[in-house]
C-alpha cells in the first residue's frame, strides 16, 4: 500500500522508506489532480485540461491512458477506476495525508 502526501510537495512512499520518483510534470500533475479529488470521479476533459492548459494535442486521450498506465506501473497497488463519469482514485484516509487531515478537522469540530 502506498502513502501519498499533497500537504506540501507531492510525495509518494511505496514500501516504508522507499520514495517513488515520478517522471515528468504531466505524470505528477495527473496524480495530484486525482489525489485532490480522491474518491470522486474526475472527468477526462478535466484531466486533459490540467495536463495541457494551453490546449491538448490530438493524441490527448491516448496520452492520458499512457500516463495512467505508467502511474500504475510505478506505484504498486494504485487503484484508479474508469467509469462513465471519469477516473476515480480510491484511497483510504491512512493512505493520503489530505484525507487524514480532513478527518482530524471534522473530529475536532
Short mmCIF file of N, CA and C in Angstrom, two decimals:
data_model
loop_
_atom_site.label_atom_id
_atom_site.label_comp_id
_atom_site.label_asym_id
_atom_site.label_seq_id
_atom_site.Cartn_x
_atom_site.Cartn_y
_atom_site.Cartn_z
N UNK A 1 0.85 -1.17 0.00
CA UNK A 1 0.00 0.00 0.00
C UNK A 1 0.90 1.24 0.00
N UNK A 2 0.62 2.16 -0.90
CA UNK A 2 1.38 3.41 -0.99
C UNK A 2 0.77 4.45 -0.06
N UNK A 3 1.59 5.41 0.32
CA UNK A 3 1.14 6.56 1.10
C UNK A 3 1.44 7.80 0.28
N UNK A 4 0.47 8.73 0.25
CA UNK A 4 0.57 9.91 -0.58
C UNK A 4 0.56 11.17 0.26
N UNK A 5 1.34 12.14 -0.14
CA UNK A 5 1.37 13.43 0.52
C UNK A 5 1.09 14.54 -0.47
N UNK A 6 0.09 15.36 -0.18
CA UNK A 6 -0.20 16.54 -1.00
C UNK A 6 -0.17 17.81 -0.17
N UNK A 7 -0.05 17.66 1.15
CA UNK A 7 0.06 18.84 2.02
C UNK A 7 1.54 19.19 2.09
N UNK A 8 2.00 19.92 1.11
CA UNK A 8 3.42 20.19 0.89
C UNK A 8 3.76 19.66 -0.49
N UNK A 9 5.00 19.38 -0.75
CA UNK A 9 5.35 18.84 -2.07
C UNK A 9 4.69 17.47 -2.28
N UNK A 10 4.29 17.20 -3.51
CA UNK A 10 3.71 15.90 -3.84
C UNK A 10 4.72 14.81 -3.52
N UNK A 11 4.29 13.83 -2.74
CA UNK A 11 5.19 12.74 -2.33
C UNK A 11 4.44 11.42 -2.38
N UNK A 12 5.15 10.39 -2.79
CA UNK A 12 4.60 9.04 -2.83
C UNK A 12 5.61 8.12 -2.16
N UNK A 13 5.16 7.44 -1.11
CA UNK A 13 6.01 6.47 -0.42
C UNK A 13 5.44 5.08 -0.69
N UNK A 14 6.24 4.24 -1.32
CA UNK A 14 5.84 2.85 -1.58
C UNK A 14 6.02 2.06 -0.31
N UNK A 15 6.85 1.03 -0.32
CA UNK A 15 7.16 0.35 0.94
C UNK A 15 7.79 1.37 1.89
N UNK A 16 7.59 1.20 3.20
CA UNK A 16 8.11 2.19 4.14
C UNK A 16 9.56 2.57 3.86
N UNK A 17 9.76 3.87 3.72
CA UNK A 17 11.10 4.40 3.48
C UNK A 17 11.52 4.44 2.02
N UNK A 18 10.69 3.90 1.14
CA UNK A 18 11.01 3.89 -0.30
C UNK A 18 10.14 4.92 -1.01
N UNK A 19 10.75 6.02 -1.43
CA UNK A 19 10.03 7.10 -2.08
C UNK A 19 10.01 6.86 -3.59
N UNK A 20 8.83 6.99 -4.17
CA UNK A 20 8.65 6.76 -5.60
C UNK A 20 8.95 8.06 -6.35
N UNK A 21 9.85 7.97 -7.33
CA UNK A 21 10.16 9.12 -8.16
C UNK A 21 9.21 9.11 -9.36
N UNK A 22 8.44 10.18 -9.49
CA UNK A 22 7.54 10.30 -10.63
C UNK A 22 8.26 11.05 -11.73
N UNK A 23 8.16 10.52 -12.93
CA UNK A 23 8.86 11.11 -14.06
C UNK A 23 7.96 12.07 -14.81
N UNK A 24 8.41 13.26 -14.95
CA UNK A 24 7.71 14.22 -15.78
C UNK A 24 6.64 15.01 -15.07
N UNK A 25 6.48 16.21 -15.52
CA UNK A 25 5.49 17.13 -14.95
C UNK A 25 4.07 16.61 -15.13
N UNK A 26 3.77 16.06 -16.29
CA UNK A 26 2.39 15.61 -16.54
C UNK A 26 2.02 14.41 -15.67
N UNK A 27 2.95 13.52 -15.41
CA UNK A 27 2.68 12.39 -14.53
C UNK A 27 2.37 12.90 -13.12
N UNK A 28 3.15 13.85 -12.65
CA UNK A 28 2.90 14.43 -11.32
C UNK A 28 1.58 15.19 -11.29
N UNK A 29 1.29 15.95 -12.34
CA UNK A 29 0.04 16.71 -12.41
C UNK A 29 -1.16 15.77 -12.38
N UNK A 30 -1.12 14.72 -13.16
CA UNK A 30 -2.21 13.76 -13.20
C UNK A 30 -2.46 13.15 -11.83
N UNK A 31 -1.41 12.71 -11.18
CA UNK A 31 -1.57 12.13 -9.84
C UNK A 31 -2.09 13.16 -8.85
N UNK A 32 -1.58 14.37 -8.91
CA UNK A 32 -2.03 15.42 -7.98
C UNK A 32 -3.52 15.70 -8.15
N UNK A 33 -4.00 15.81 -9.38
CA UNK A 33 -5.42 16.08 -9.61
C UNK A 33 -6.27 14.92 -9.09
N UNK A 34 -5.84 13.70 -9.35
CA UNK A 34 -6.58 12.54 -8.84
C UNK A 34 -6.58 12.49 -7.31
N UNK A 35 -5.45 12.81 -6.70
CA UNK A 35 -5.38 12.79 -5.24
C UNK A 35 -6.23 13.89 -4.62
N UNK A 36 -6.24 15.07 -5.21
CA UNK A 36 -7.04 16.17 -4.67
C UNK A 36 -8.53 15.90 -4.79
N UNK A 37 -8.89 14.98 -5.68
CA UNK A 37 -10.28 14.58 -5.86
C UNK A 37 -10.50 13.13 -5.44
N UNK A 38 -9.69 12.63 -4.54
CA UNK A 38 -9.73 11.23 -4.12
C UNK A 38 -11.15 10.78 -3.79
N UNK A 39 -11.52 9.64 -4.36
CA UNK A 39 -12.82 9.06 -4.10
C UNK A 39 -13.93 9.62 -4.97
N UNK A 40 -13.64 10.66 -5.73
CA UNK A 40 -14.64 11.27 -6.61
C UNK A 40 -14.20 11.11 -8.06
N UNK A 41 -15.14 10.90 -8.97
CA UNK A 41 -14.75 10.79 -10.37
C UNK A 41 -14.30 12.14 -10.93
N UNK A 42 -13.26 12.09 -11.73
CA UNK A 42 -12.74 13.28 -12.39
C UNK A 42 -12.93 13.05 -13.90
N UNK A 43 -13.75 13.89 -14.55
CA UNK A 43 -13.96 13.71 -15.99
C UNK A 43 -12.66 13.80 -16.77
N UNK A 44 -12.58 13.03 -17.84
CA UNK A 44 -11.37 13.01 -18.67
C UNK A 44 -11.04 14.40 -19.19
N UNK A 45 -12.06 15.20 -19.54
CA UNK A 45 -11.76 16.54 -20.05
C UNK A 45 -11.13 17.44 -19.00
N UNK A 46 -11.45 17.22 -17.74
CA UNK A 46 -10.81 17.98 -16.65
C UNK A 46 -9.34 17.58 -16.53
N UNK A 47 -9.07 16.29 -16.63
CA UNK A 47 -7.68 15.81 -16.59
C UNK A 47 -6.89 16.33 -17.79
N UNK A 48 -7.49 16.30 -18.96
CA UNK A 48 -6.82 16.79 -20.17
C UNK A 48 -6.49 18.27 -20.01
N UNK A 49 -7.44 19.05 -19.50
CA UNK A 49 -7.20 20.49 -19.30
C UNK A 49 -6.06 20.73 -18.30
N UNK A 50 -6.00 19.92 -17.25
CA UNK A 50 -4.92 20.06 -16.27
C UNK A 50 -3.57 19.70 -16.88
N UNK A 51 -3.56 18.70 -17.74
CA UNK A 51 -2.30 18.24 -18.34
C UNK A 51 -1.82 19.16 -19.45
N UNK A 52 -2.75 19.75 -20.18
CA UNK A 52 -2.38 20.62 -21.32
C UNK A 52 -3.19 21.90 -21.25
N UNK A 53 -2.87 22.80 -20.32
CA UNK A 53 -3.67 24.02 -20.16
C UNK A 53 -3.65 24.94 -21.39
N UNK A 54 -2.63 24.85 -22.21
CA UNK A 54 -2.55 25.69 -23.41
C UNK A 54 -3.26 25.05 -24.60
N UNK A 55 -3.84 23.90 -24.40
CA UNK A 55 -4.53 23.20 -25.48
C UNK A 55 -3.95 21.81 -25.66
N UNK A 56 -4.82 20.81 -25.72
CA UNK A 56 -4.35 19.42 -25.81
C UNK A 56 -3.91 19.06 -27.22
N UNK A 57 -3.00 18.10 -27.31
CA UNK A 57 -2.65 17.56 -28.62
C UNK A 57 -3.78 16.65 -29.11
N UNK A 58 -3.73 16.28 -30.37
CA UNK A 58 -4.74 15.37 -30.92
C UNK A 58 -4.72 14.03 -30.22
N UNK A 59 -3.57 13.65 -29.71
CA UNK A 59 -3.41 12.35 -29.05
C UNK A 59 -3.65 12.43 -27.54
N UNK A 60 -4.37 13.44 -27.06
CA UNK A 60 -4.53 13.65 -25.61
C UNK A 60 -5.14 12.44 -24.91
N UNK A 61 -6.19 11.86 -25.47
CA UNK A 61 -6.84 10.72 -24.82
C UNK A 61 -5.88 9.54 -24.73
N UNK A 62 -5.17 9.27 -25.79
CA UNK A 62 -4.20 8.18 -25.79
C UNK A 62 -3.07 8.46 -24.80
N UNK A 63 -2.61 9.70 -24.79
CA UNK A 63 -1.55 10.08 -23.85
C UNK A 63 -2.02 9.96 -22.40
N UNK A 64 -3.27 10.33 -22.14
CA UNK A 64 -3.82 10.20 -20.79
C UNK A 64 -3.79 8.75 -20.35
N UNK A 65 -4.21 7.84 -21.22
CA UNK A 65 -4.17 6.41 -20.88
C UNK A 65 -2.75 5.94 -20.61
N UNK A 66 -1.80 6.46 -21.39
CA UNK A 66 -0.39 6.10 -21.19
C UNK A 66 0.10 6.58 -19.84
N UNK A 67 -0.22 7.83 -19.49
CA UNK A 67 0.22 8.37 -18.19
C UNK A 67 -0.38 7.56 -17.04
N UNK A 68 -1.65 7.19 -17.16
CA UNK A 68 -2.28 6.37 -16.12
C UNK A 68 -1.62 5.01 -16.01
N UNK A 69 -1.32 4.41 -17.14
CA UNK A 69 -0.65 3.11 -17.15
C UNK A 69 0.71 3.20 -16.48
N UNK A 70 1.44 4.25 -16.78
CA UNK A 70 2.76 4.42 -16.18
C UNK A 70 2.68 4.68 -14.68
N UNK A 71 1.66 5.41 -14.24
CA UNK A 71 1.48 5.61 -12.81
C UNK A 71 1.21 4.27 -12.12
N UNK A 72 0.38 3.45 -12.73
CA UNK A 72 0.08 2.13 -12.15
C UNK A 72 1.33 1.26 -12.08
N UNK A 73 2.21 1.38 -13.06
CA UNK A 73 3.46 0.62 -13.05
C UNK A 73 4.39 1.10 -11.94
N UNK A 74 4.44 2.40 -11.72
CA UNK A 74 5.39 2.96 -10.77
C UNK A 74 4.90 2.87 -9.32
N UNK A 75 3.57 2.90 -9.14
CA UNK A 75 3.01 2.91 -7.78
C UNK A 75 2.25 1.62 -7.55
N UNK A 76 2.86 0.72 -6.81
CA UNK A 76 2.27 -0.58 -6.54
C UNK A 76 0.94 -0.42 -5.81
N UNK A 77 -0.09 -1.06 -6.34
CA UNK A 77 -1.39 -1.05 -5.68
C UNK A 77 -2.23 0.18 -5.97
N UNK A 78 -1.82 1.03 -6.90
CA UNK A 78 -2.60 2.22 -7.23
C UNK A 78 -3.96 1.80 -7.77
N UNK A 79 -5.02 2.33 -7.18
CA UNK A 79 -6.38 1.95 -7.54
C UNK A 79 -7.10 3.11 -8.25
N UNK A 80 -7.02 3.10 -9.56
CA UNK A 80 -7.72 4.11 -10.37
C UNK A 80 -8.75 3.37 -11.21
N UNK A 81 -10.00 3.74 -11.03
CA UNK A 81 -11.09 3.13 -11.78
C UNK A 81 -11.54 4.09 -12.88
N UNK A 82 -12.00 3.53 -13.98
CA UNK A 82 -12.57 4.33 -15.06
C UNK A 82 -14.03 3.96 -15.20
N UNK A 83 -14.89 4.97 -15.20
CA UNK A 83 -16.32 4.75 -15.35
C UNK A 83 -16.93 5.82 -16.22
N UNK A 84 -18.24 5.84 -16.31
CA UNK A 84 -18.90 6.79 -17.20
C UNK A 84 -18.69 8.26 -16.79
N UNK A 85 -18.41 8.50 -15.51
CA UNK A 85 -18.21 9.88 -15.05
C UNK A 85 -16.75 10.30 -15.05
N UNK A 86 -15.84 9.38 -15.34
CA UNK A 86 -14.42 9.73 -15.39
C UNK A 86 -13.57 8.74 -14.63
N UNK A 87 -12.43 9.23 -14.17
CA UNK A 87 -11.44 8.42 -13.45
C UNK A 87 -11.54 8.72 -11.96
N UNK A 88 -11.52 7.67 -11.15
CA UNK A 88 -11.62 7.82 -9.71
C UNK A 88 -10.49 7.08 -9.03
N UNK A 89 -9.75 7.81 -8.20
CA UNK A 89 -8.68 7.22 -7.41
C UNK A 89 -9.24 6.83 -6.06
N UNK A 90 -9.07 5.58 -5.69
CA UNK A 90 -9.54 5.10 -4.39
C UNK A 90 -8.37 5.05 -3.42
N UNK A 91 -8.50 5.77 -2.33
CA UNK A 91 -7.50 5.73 -1.26
C UNK A 91 -8.23 5.78 0.07
N UNK A 92 -7.60 5.23 1.07
CA UNK A 92 -8.12 5.28 2.43
C UNK A 92 -7.52 6.51 3.13
N UNK A 93 -8.18 7.02 4.16
CA UNK A 93 -7.63 8.17 4.88
C UNK A 93 -6.20 7.96 5.37
N UNK A 94 -5.86 6.74 5.74
CA UNK A 94 -4.49 6.47 6.21
C UNK A 94 -3.47 6.51 5.09
N UNK A 95 -3.93 6.49 3.83
CA UNK A 95 -3.02 6.48 2.69
C UNK A 95 -2.75 7.88 2.13
N UNK A 96 -3.57 8.86 2.49
CA UNK A 96 -3.45 10.20 1.93
C UNK A 96 -3.51 11.23 3.04
N UNK A 97 -2.45 12.02 3.17
CA UNK A 97 -2.39 12.99 4.26
C UNK A 97 -3.56 13.97 4.25
N UNK A 98 -4.05 14.35 3.10
CA UNK A 98 -5.17 15.28 3.00
C UNK A 98 -6.44 14.70 3.62
N UNK A 99 -6.73 13.43 3.36
CA UNK A 99 -7.91 12.80 3.93
C UNK A 99 -7.77 12.65 5.44
N UNK A 100 -6.58 12.31 5.89
CA UNK A 100 -6.33 12.22 7.34
C UNK A 100 -6.52 13.57 8.01
N UNK A 101 -6.06 14.63 7.35
CA UNK A 101 -6.21 15.98 7.88
C UNK A 101 -7.68 16.37 7.96
N UNK A 102 -8.41 16.11 6.88
CA UNK A 102 -9.85 16.44 6.87
C UNK A 102 -10.60 15.67 7.95
N UNK A 103 -10.24 14.41 8.18
CA UNK A 103 -10.90 13.62 9.22
C UNK A 103 -10.58 14.18 10.60
N UNK A 104 -9.34 14.62 10.81
CA UNK A 104 -8.96 15.20 12.10
C UNK A 104 -9.69 16.51 12.35
N UNK A 105 -9.85 17.32 11.32
CA UNK A 105 -10.57 18.59 11.46
C UNK A 105 -12.03 18.31 11.79
N UNK A 106 -12.63 17.35 11.09
CA UNK A 106 -14.03 17.01 11.36
C UNK A 106 -14.21 16.49 12.77
N UNK A 107 -13.28 15.68 13.25
CA UNK A 107 -13.37 15.15 14.62
C UNK A 107 -13.19 16.26 15.65
N UNK A 108 -12.38 17.25 15.34
CA UNK A 108 -12.14 18.35 16.27
C UNK A 108 -13.35 19.26 16.40
N UNK A 109 -14.16 19.30 15.35
CA UNK A 109 -15.37 20.15 15.40
C UNK A 109 -16.36 19.54 16.35
#
